[in-house]
Amino acid sequence: RYYGYMFGHSRGRRWVRRPLAARAGPELSELQVVIEAADPGCDSYPHLASSEAYHLTVTEPVATLKAKEVWGALRGLETFSQLVHENDYGGFLVNESEVYDFPRFAHRGILLDTSRHYLPLKSILTNLDAMAFNKFNVFHWHIVDDQSFPYQSIYFPELSDKGAYSSNLIYTPTEVRLVIEYARLRGIRVIPEFDTPGHTQSWGKGQKDLLTPCYNGKQPTGSFGPVNPILNTTYDFMTKFFKEISSVFPDKYIHLGGDEVDFSCWKSNPEVEEFMKKQGFGTDYAKLESYYIQKLLDIVSSYKKGQIVWQEVFDHKAQLKPDTVVQVWMENNYAHELGSVTGAGFTTVLAAPWYLDYISYGQDWKKYYKVEPLNFPGSEEQKKLLIGGEACLWGEFVDATNLTPRLWPRASAVGERLWSSKNVTDLQDAYKRLTSHRCRML
Amino acid sequence: AENEPSQGTPCTQLLVFISTPGCDGFPSLDSKEGYKLTVSKGSILLSADAIWGALRGLETFSQLVGRDENGTYYINETEIVDFPRFPHRGLLLDTSRHYLPLRAILQTLDVMAYNKFNVFHWHIVDDPSFPYESSTFPELSRKGAFNAMTHVYTASDVRAVIEYARLRGIRVIPEFDTPGHTLSWGPGAPGLLTPCFVGKEPSGVYGPINPILNSSYEFVTSLFQEVSTVFPDFFLHLGGDEVDFTCWRSNPKIRAFMKEMSFGEDYKKLESLYIQRLLDIISSLGKGYIVWQEVFDNEVKVRPDTIIHVWKENGMEYKEEMANVTRAGYQALLSAPWYLNRISYGQDWREAYKVEPLGFKGVPEQKALVMGGEACMWGEYVDVTNLTPRLW
C-alpha cells in the first residue's frame, strides 16, 4: 500500500518516462527493509512494549530501512513515504537522509465512540489508515454505551438484538476480526472498552436484571440505573461476557470504563440500601462502586488481561491491581491528577486536554500541540509512569458524515506531541508541516 | 402496482398548474414563491402563480412522501397554502480563502433547494485568491488564482452555476468586494492597488484600491461591465467592508489628495468618495447593489434602493444596526447572527434558530424594509473536505 501512497495507484505512473534531461543525477532504485529481531513479529500482535524504533538511510542507489521489529519498519515506511515528493515533470524525488527515530511515548491512541452514533466499518477502517499516517498505535474502541449496543456478542446475542439502534447497525464477529486485523497490519492495537457499571442503559434491553431498578419510595419507577452490584447473577454474567471479550480481542488490555457512575438509582433501591448496611458501607456509595470494580478487575485478571479504567475508579479509592492503567480525562486540574495517580504508583494515559469532540472556531490544533504531558508535579520515576495519551472523539455529534474532517488533521497535533521529542514545539514550523501533511493525507 | 394498498386509492399523478410560469426567466427579488398543495383522494394538485412557487411546492411535496415497512410509498391527505416570510433567503460561500470545486458549489445549490434558500451569494474573490476568469482582464486570475489552471472558474463554470441555480429558483448574486479585500487583484492589475509607504519609500506592500487614480475607476468600470453581463441578476454585491486606512495614510500622494479635498484626517471621506463613484458606475450599468454595513456606517451617500448587509456582531449590536439602517429608509439583509463558519460545540443550530430578524425597535414601515438574511460560510477554515458537514 505504501507504493500506492507514494506513486499513486491508478495514475499509470509506471509508464511515464522522464525526459532525458531530468535523468541526470543519482537514482534511487530500491528501499531495502531489514528487520533485525529473530522474531520480527509479523505474525503477532503489537503490544505496549513493541519496538517501534527504526533507522532509515536514504542514499543512492539503495536506501535501507532497519528496525528491530516489524512495527518499527511500519513507522519507517510511513516516514519514507513522507520524504518522497513529486517534481513538476511527474518525477519522484527524495533527499539524501539519515533518520534515527523512535516514539517518545509508547501508547498513542485515538478513541472512537460507536455507541452515540453507529460508525460503519468503512469509517473505522479509513480512520485506521489516517492513524497510521500519524503513527498512532492504539485504537481505543468505545464500542457500547447508554445509547446503543452494536457489539454482536456470541454468548449473549440479545445484547445487540435488543440494544443496537437497529439490526443492521451492529458489528458482527467477522467485522470485529476485520478491524483487528486491519489495525494489526498497521501496527495498531485495538483496545475495546466495555464501560461499566455506568453508561450501560443499552445493556439492560437484552440482559434482564443486569441493571439496578430505580425506586420512588417503595415502588419501582420502571427505569434503570447502573449495573446492579449486589446480585450474584451480575458477576456470573460479567464472568461469561468478559471470557468472550478476552478471546475475541487479542490485545493484552481491556478498558473497563468505570466513569460517571450516578449513585441516585442505587440510593433509591431498598435492596441496595440493605446491602450497603450489611457490608458496612454506610451511605458511601463510592465504596459500593469500588466493591463492584474490584470484583470486575478480579474477573478480568483471571483471563490474564490487563485493565485500563477511567480516573474515577482511582479517585473513589477502589483497590486496583498493580498493573491497572488509569486514564485521566477530567480537564479540571488534570496535572494534579496525573501527579496523584503516578504518585500512588499507577501507570497512566492522558486524555483530558485532548477531547477533540469539543470543537471551536479557528486553529485549535495549536492548543492540542502545546500540551506537555509531563508538566505535572512528580519525580522522574513518576513521570515514567505516564505511558502516553489519547485523542478522543466522543460521538454525541459525530457520525460517518463528519468524522474525518472533525478528527483530522487536528489529531495530527496530538500524534506529533506523543511521538516526537519534548523540544519539538515550534508552532510556525509545525504549521508548515501540518498543512502539507494534511494535503498528503487527502 | 398489481397489489391494492391496504388503505386509500393509489395516486399516480401530481398535477402542477402555474398561472404565469416564466420558466425561461431568472428568479428575482420580486419572484412569487407562494404555492398551494392539495392532496386528496384521487387527486394531487400543486398550483402556483409562478414556476418559482411550483419549485417550492415540489420540494414540500417530496418531503411529504413517506415509505412504510412494506416499501409502499404513501402520502397523507393534506391542504397546504405556503409562501415565504422573507423574499431574500441566502447563503454565502467564499471561494477565495479556499477554492471550491464546481461540484461542491453545485451540491450546495441542491441542498439550498431542499431548504428553500433562493439566493446564492457568491463571495468569489478576496485577498487570498482571485479564481474568477475574467475575459476583459485574464491576468487577474492568471496571476491571482491559487493555481491558474486548476483553481479557477471559467466562463462556462460560471454559466453552469447560474443555470443550475436558476433551475432551482436560486438567484446568483456575485460579490466583487472593493476597495478592501483586494490583495489578489494586485498581481494581475499593476497600479490598481495603493502602494504602502514606510516614510518616503514604498514598502513593497499594497493596500486597498487606489481611490485617487482615474485608472482605478476605468478598471473598475470595465470589470463591472463584464460582471454585469455575465451575471443576470439585477443585484451585485459590492462589498465595501473592513477597509484598512493605514496604507492610504502612509501614501504621500494620497495624503496630498486628502489635503486638496479638505478631508482632513477623515479617511472615511476618501472611502466614501470611492464608493460613491463605484455606485454611480454600477447604476449606469443598470444594476442594483448590496453593500456591507460599513458603507452605511461611514455615511456614504447611497441610492435609496441600496440594500445594506448587516454583519457585525459584537454582543447584540446588530439589532441596533438593523434599526438604524431601516430608520434611514434603506432595505436590510441580516447575517450577523448567522456566521456559520464560527463553529462551536453542541447543538448550536438552536442559536441560529432563535434569531428573530425583526426583533429590533422600529415601526412596521421599518420592519417591512428587512428583505431577509443570509447564512455565511466564510472560507478561512473551509474547503471541499469539510464544507458540507460544517454548513448542514
Coordinates of C-alpha atoms in Angstrom, one line a residue, chain B:
Chain B
A1 CA -48.9 -1.8 -8.9
E2 CA -50.8 -5.1 -9.1
N3 CA -51.5 -5.3 -5.3
E4 CA -54.0 -2.9 -3.9
P5 CA -52.5 -1.0 -0.9
S6 CA -54.3 -1.6 2.3
Q7 CA -55.6 2.0 2.6
G8 CA -56.5 4.7 0.1
T9 CA -56.5 4.7 -3.6
P10 CA -53.2 4.8 -5.4
C11 CA -52.3 8.3 -6.6
T12 CA -50.4 8.3 -9.9
Q13 CA -50.2 11.9 -10.8
L14 CA -49.1 15.2 -9.3
L15 CA -50.8 17.9 -11.4
V16 CA -48.9 21.1 -11.5
F17 CA -50.7 24.3 -12.5
I18 CA -48.9 27.6 -12.9
S19 CA -50.8 30.7 -13.9
T20 CA -47.8 32.7 -15.2
P21 CA -44.9 30.3 -15.5
G22 CA -41.9 32.4 -16.5
C23 CA -39.9 29.2 -17.0
D24 CA -37.4 30.8 -19.2
G25 CA -36.7 33.7 -17.0
F26 CA -34.5 34.2 -14.0
P27 CA -35.7 34.4 -10.4
S28 CA -35.6 37.9 -8.8
L29 CA -36.3 39.6 -5.5
D30 CA -39.9 40.1 -6.6
S31 CA -40.5 36.5 -7.7
K32 CA -43.7 34.9 -6.4
E33 CA -42.8 31.8 -4.4
G34 CA -46.2 31.1 -2.9
Y35 CA -47.9 27.8 -3.7
K36 CA -51.0 25.7 -2.9
L37 CA -50.7 22.0 -2.5
T38 CA -53.8 19.8 -2.1
V39 CA -53.6 16.1 -1.6
S40 CA -56.9 14.3 -1.5
K41 CA -58.4 11.0 -2.5
G42 CA -57.9 10.7 -6.2
S43 CA -56.0 13.8 -6.9
I44 CA -52.9 15.7 -6.0
L45 CA -52.8 19.3 -7.2
L46 CA -49.9 21.8 -6.9
S47 CA -50.8 25.3 -8.0
A48 CA -48.7 28.4 -8.0
D49 CA -48.6 31.9 -9.7
A50 CA -45.1 31.4 -11.0
I51 CA -42.7 28.5 -11.6
W52 CA -40.7 29.5 -8.6
G53 CA -43.7 28.7 -6.3
A54 CA -44.1 25.4 -8.1
L55 CA -40.5 24.5 -7.2
R56 CA -41.0 25.3 -3.6
G57 CA -44.2 23.2 -3.6
L58 CA -42.5 20.3 -5.3
E59 CA -39.9 20.4 -2.5
T60 CA -42.6 20.3 0.1
F61 CA -44.4 17.5 -1.8
S62 CA -41.2 15.4 -1.9
Q63 CA -40.9 15.9 1.9
L64 CA -44.4 14.7 2.5
V65 CA -44.0 11.4 0.7
G66 CA -43.2 8.6 3.1
R67 CA -42.5 4.9 2.8
D68 CA -43.8 2.2 5.1
E69 CA -42.3 -1.1 6.2
N70 CA -43.5 -2.9 3.1
G71 CA -41.8 -0.4 0.8
T72 CA -45.0 1.3 -0.3
Y73 CA -44.9 5.0 -0.8
Y74 CA -47.7 6.9 0.8
I75 CA -48.8 10.5 1.4
N76 CA -51.3 11.9 3.9
E77 CA -54.3 13.9 2.8
T78 CA -53.1 17.5 3.1
E79 CA -54.0 21.0 2.3
I80 CA -51.2 23.5 2.3
V81 CA -51.1 27.2 1.5
D82 CA -47.5 28.3 1.8
F83 CA -45.3 31.3 1.0
P84 CA -42.1 32.7 2.3
R85 CA -42.0 35.3 5.1
F86 CA -38.8 36.9 3.6
P87 CA -38.1 37.2 -0.1
H88 CA -34.3 37.1 0.2
R89 CA -33.1 33.9 1.9
G90 CA -29.5 33.5 1.1
L91 CA -26.3 31.5 1.6
L92 CA -22.8 32.9 1.2
L93 CA -19.9 30.8 0.0
D94 CA -16.4 32.1 0.0
T95 CA -14.3 30.7 -2.9
S96 CA -11.3 32.9 -2.3
R97 CA -10.0 31.8 1.1
H98 CA -10.2 28.3 -0.3
Y99 CA -11.1 27.3 -3.8
L100 CA -14.3 25.2 -4.0
P101 CA -14.5 22.9 -7.0
L102 CA -17.6 23.2 -9.2
R103 CA -19.1 20.0 -7.8
A104 CA -19.0 21.5 -4.2
I105 CA -20.9 24.6 -5.4
L106 CA -23.5 22.6 -7.3
Q107 CA -24.0 20.2 -4.4
T108 CA -24.6 23.2 -2.2
L109 CA -27.2 24.5 -4.6
D110 CA -29.0 21.2 -4.3
V111 CA -29.1 21.4 -0.5
M112 CA -30.1 25.0 -0.7
A113 CA -33.1 23.9 -2.8
Y114 CA -34.0 21.3 -0.1
N115 CA -34.1 24.1 2.4
K116 CA -35.9 26.6 0.1
F117 CA -33.0 29.0 0.0
N118 CA -33.3 31.3 -3.0
V119 CA -30.1 33.4 -3.1
F120 CA -26.5 32.1 -3.7
H121 CA -24.3 35.0 -2.5
W122 CA -21.0 34.1 -4.3
H123 CA -18.1 35.8 -2.5
I124 CA -16.0 34.8 -5.4
V125 CA -12.7 36.8 -4.9
D126 CA -10.9 38.3 -1.9
D127 CA -7.4 38.9 -0.6
P128 CA -6.0 35.4 -0.7
S129 CA -7.0 34.4 -4.3
F130 CA -8.8 35.6 -7.5
P131 CA -10.3 32.5 -9.1
Y132 CA -12.7 34.3 -11.4
E133 CA -11.6 34.1 -15.0
S134 CA -12.3 37.5 -16.5
S135 CA -12.4 37.8 -20.3
T136 CA -11.6 41.5 -20.0
F137 CA -8.7 41.0 -17.6
P138 CA -7.4 37.5 -18.0
E139 CA -4.3 38.4 -16.0
L140 CA -6.4 38.8 -12.8
S141 CA -6.9 35.0 -12.4
R142 CA -3.7 34.1 -14.2
K143 CA -1.7 36.0 -11.6
G144 CA -4.1 36.0 -8.7
A145 CA -5.6 32.5 -8.5
F146 CA -4.1 29.9 -6.2
N147 CA -3.4 27.9 -9.4
A148 CA -4.4 29.4 -12.8
M149 CA -5.0 26.0 -14.3
T150 CA -6.8 24.1 -11.6
H151 CA -8.2 26.7 -9.2
V152 CA -10.3 28.9 -11.4
Y153 CA -13.9 29.4 -12.5
T154 CA -14.0 29.6 -16.3
A155 CA -16.8 31.4 -18.1
S156 CA -18.5 28.0 -18.7
D157 CA -18.1 27.1 -15.0
V158 CA -19.9 30.4 -14.1
R159 CA -22.6 29.8 -16.6
A160 CA -23.1 26.3 -15.2
V161 CA -23.6 27.6 -11.7
I162 CA -26.0 30.3 -12.8
E163 CA -28.1 27.8 -14.8
Y164 CA -28.0 25.1 -12.1
A165 CA -29.2 27.7 -9.6
R166 CA -31.9 29.0 -11.9
L167 CA -33.4 25.6 -12.3
R168 CA -33.7 25.5 -8.6
G169 CA -35.2 29.0 -8.3
I170 CA -31.9 30.4 -6.8
R171 CA -30.6 33.8 -7.7
V172 CA -26.8 34.1 -8.1
I173 CA -25.5 37.4 -6.6
P174 CA -21.7 37.7 -7.1
E175 CA -19.7 39.8 -4.7
F176 CA -16.6 41.6 -6.0
D177 CA -15.6 43.2 -2.8
T178 CA -13.8 46.6 -3.0
P179 CA -11.9 48.7 -2.2
G180 CA -10.6 46.5 0.6
H181 CA -10.2 42.7 0.4
T182 CA -8.5 43.1 -3.0
L183 CA -4.9 42.0 -2.5
S184 CA -5.2 39.2 -5.1
W185 CA -6.3 41.8 -7.7
G186 CA -2.8 43.4 -7.5
P187 CA -0.6 41.0 -9.3
G188 CA -2.9 40.9 -12.4
A189 CA -3.7 44.7 -12.4
P190 CA -0.5 46.6 -11.7
G191 CA -1.2 50.1 -10.5
L192 CA -4.6 49.3 -9.2
L193 CA -3.8 48.9 -5.5
T194 CA -2.4 51.6 -3.3
P195 CA 1.4 51.2 -2.7
C196 CA 2.0 51.5 1.0
F197 CA 4.9 53.6 2.2
V198 CA 7.4 53.5 5.1
G199 CA 8.5 57.1 5.4
K200 CA 9.4 58.2 1.9
E201 CA 9.9 54.8 0.5
P202 CA 7.4 52.3 -0.9
S203 CA 7.4 49.3 1.3
G204 CA 6.6 46.8 -1.4
V205 CA 3.3 46.0 0.3
Y206 CA 0.0 47.1 -1.1
G207 CA -3.3 48.2 0.3
P208 CA -6.8 48.8 -0.9
I209 CA -7.7 50.0 -4.4
N210 CA -6.1 53.4 -5.1
P211 CA -9.1 55.8 -4.9
I212 CA -7.2 58.8 -6.3
L213 CA -6.3 57.5 -9.8
N214 CA -8.7 57.7 -12.7
S215 CA -7.2 54.4 -13.9
S216 CA -8.8 52.7 -10.9
Y217 CA -12.2 53.9 -12.0
E218 CA -11.6 52.9 -15.6
F219 CA -10.5 49.5 -14.5
V220 CA -13.5 49.0 -12.2
T221 CA -15.9 50.2 -14.9
S222 CA -14.6 47.7 -17.4
L223 CA -14.6 44.9 -14.9
F224 CA -18.1 45.6 -13.7
Q225 CA -19.3 46.0 -17.3
E226 CA -18.2 42.4 -17.8
V227 CA -19.6 41.2 -14.5
S228 CA -22.9 42.9 -15.2
T229 CA -23.3 40.9 -18.4
V230 CA -22.1 37.6 -17.0
F231 CA -24.4 37.6 -14.0
P232 CA -28.0 38.1 -15.0
D233 CA -29.4 39.1 -11.5
F234 CA -30.4 42.7 -11.1
F235 CA -28.2 43.0 -7.9
L236 CA -24.5 42.9 -7.5
H237 CA -22.8 42.8 -4.1
L238 CA -20.1 45.4 -4.0
G239 CA -18.6 44.6 -0.6
G240 CA -17.1 47.8 1.0
D241 CA -16.2 46.2 4.3
E242 CA -13.2 46.4 6.5
V243 CA -11.2 49.0 4.6
D244 CA -7.9 49.4 6.4
F245 CA -6.8 53.1 6.2
T246 CA -3.2 52.5 7.3
C247 CA -1.9 52.1 3.8
W248 CA -3.7 55.1 2.4
R249 CA -2.5 57.2 5.3
S250 CA 1.1 56.1 4.6
N251 CA 1.0 57.1 0.9
P252 CA 2.2 60.7 0.3
K253 CA 0.2 61.2 -2.9
I254 CA -3.0 60.2 -1.1
R255 CA -2.2 62.5 1.8
A256 CA -1.8 65.3 -0.7
F257 CA -5.1 64.4 -2.2
M258 CA -6.8 64.4 1.2
K259 CA -5.5 68.0 1.7
E260 CA -6.7 69.0 -1.7
M261 CA -10.2 67.7 -0.9
S262 CA -10.1 69.2 2.6
F263 CA -10.9 65.8 4.0
G264 CA -8.5 66.4 6.9
E265 CA -7.6 63.1 8.6
D266 CA -11.0 61.6 7.9
Y267 CA -10.2 58.7 5.6
K268 CA -13.9 57.6 5.8
K269 CA -14.5 60.5 3.4
L270 CA -12.0 59.1 1.0
E271 CA -13.6 55.7 1.2
S272 CA -16.9 57.4 0.6
L273 CA -15.6 59.1 -2.4
Y274 CA -14.5 55.8 -3.9
I275 CA -17.8 54.0 -3.0
Q276 CA -19.9 56.8 -4.4
R277 CA -18.1 56.7 -7.7
L278 CA -18.4 52.9 -7.8
L279 CA -22.1 53.0 -7.1
D280 CA -22.6 55.6 -9.9
I281 CA -20.7 53.2 -12.2
I282 CA -22.9 50.3 -11.2
S283 CA -26.1 52.3 -11.6
S284 CA -25.1 53.4 -15.0
L285 CA -24.7 49.7 -15.9
G286 CA -28.4 49.2 -14.9
K287 CA -27.7 47.2 -11.8
G288 CA -28.8 47.5 -8.2
Y289 CA -26.4 46.9 -5.4
I290 CA -25.9 45.4 -2.0
V291 CA -23.2 46.6 0.3
W292 CA -21.8 45.6 3.7
Q293 CA -22.9 47.8 6.6
E294 CA -19.7 49.9 6.8
V295 CA -20.8 51.8 3.7
F296 CA -23.9 52.9 5.6
D297 CA -22.0 53.4 8.9
N298 CA -19.4 55.6 7.2
E299 CA -22.2 57.8 5.9
V300 CA -21.5 57.2 2.2
K301 CA -24.2 58.7 0.0
V302 CA -26.1 55.8 -1.4
R303 CA -29.1 55.4 -3.6
P304 CA -32.4 54.9 -1.8
D305 CA -32.8 51.4 -3.2
T306 CA -29.4 50.2 -1.8
I307 CA -29.6 47.1 0.3
I308 CA -27.4 47.2 3.4
H309 CA -26.0 43.9 4.6
V310 CA -25.7 43.8 8.4
W311 CA -22.9 41.6 9.5
K312 CA -21.1 42.9 12.6
E313 CA -21.8 41.0 15.8
N314 CA -20.4 42.4 19.0
G315 CA -22.9 41.3 21.5
M316 CA -26.3 42.3 20.3
E317 CA -25.3 45.5 18.4
Y318 CA -26.7 44.1 15.1
K319 CA -30.2 44.8 16.4
E320 CA -29.3 48.4 16.8
E321 CA -27.8 48.5 13.3
M322 CA -30.9 46.9 11.8
A323 CA -33.0 49.7 13.5
N324 CA -30.6 52.4 12.3
V325 CA -30.5 51.1 8.7
T326 CA -34.2 50.8 8.3
R327 CA -34.9 54.0 10.1
A328 CA -32.8 55.7 7.5
G329 CA -35.1 54.2 4.9
Y330 CA -32.8 51.5 3.5
Q331 CA -33.6 47.9 2.9
A332 CA -31.6 45.5 5.1
L333 CA -30.3 42.0 5.0
L334 CA -29.3 40.2 8.2
S335 CA -26.3 38.0 8.5
A336 CA -24.7 39.0 11.8
P337 CA -26.0 36.1 14.0
W338 CA -25.6 33.6 11.2
Y339 CA -21.9 33.3 10.6
L340 CA -22.0 29.5 10.4
N341 CA -18.2 29.4 9.9
R342 CA -17.9 30.2 13.7
I343 CA -18.3 26.7 14.9
S344 CA -18.9 25.7 18.5
Y345 CA -19.5 22.5 20.4
G346 CA -23.0 21.1 20.7
Q347 CA -26.4 22.0 19.2
D348 CA -25.6 25.5 18.0
W349 CA -28.3 25.3 15.4
R350 CA -30.6 26.4 18.2
E351 CA -28.9 29.8 18.5
A352 CA -29.4 30.3 14.8
Y353 CA -33.0 29.2 15.0
K354 CA -33.8 31.5 17.9
V355 CA -32.9 34.7 16.0
E356 CA -35.9 36.9 15.2
P357 CA -34.8 39.1 12.3
L358 CA -37.5 41.7 13.2
G359 CA -36.5 41.7 16.8
F360 CA -35.4 45.3 16.9
K361 CA -37.0 48.6 17.9
G362 CA -38.8 50.1 14.9
V363 CA -42.2 50.9 13.3
P364 CA -43.9 48.5 10.9
E365 CA -42.7 50.5 7.9
Q366 CA -39.1 49.9 9.1
K367 CA -39.7 46.2 9.6
A368 CA -41.0 46.0 6.1
L369 CA -37.6 47.1 4.8
V370 CA -36.0 43.8 6.0
M371 CA -35.7 41.8 2.9
G372 CA -34.4 38.7 4.6
G373 CA -31.0 37.4 5.6
E374 CA -28.1 35.1 4.7
A375 CA -26.2 32.3 6.4
C376 CA -22.5 32.9 5.8
M377 CA -19.8 30.2 5.5
W378 CA -16.6 32.1 5.3
G379 CA -13.7 30.0 3.9
E380 CA -10.7 30.6 6.2
Y381 CA -11.1 27.1 7.6
V382 CA -13.4 25.5 5.0
D383 CA -12.8 23.7 1.8
V384 CA -14.4 20.8 -0.1
T385 CA -13.3 18.3 2.6
N386 CA -15.4 19.8 5.3
L387 CA -17.9 22.3 3.6
T388 CA -21.0 20.1 3.6
P389 CA -20.9 18.7 7.2
R390 CA -20.0 22.2 8.5
L391 CA -22.8 24.0 6.7
W392 CA -25.6 21.5 7.0

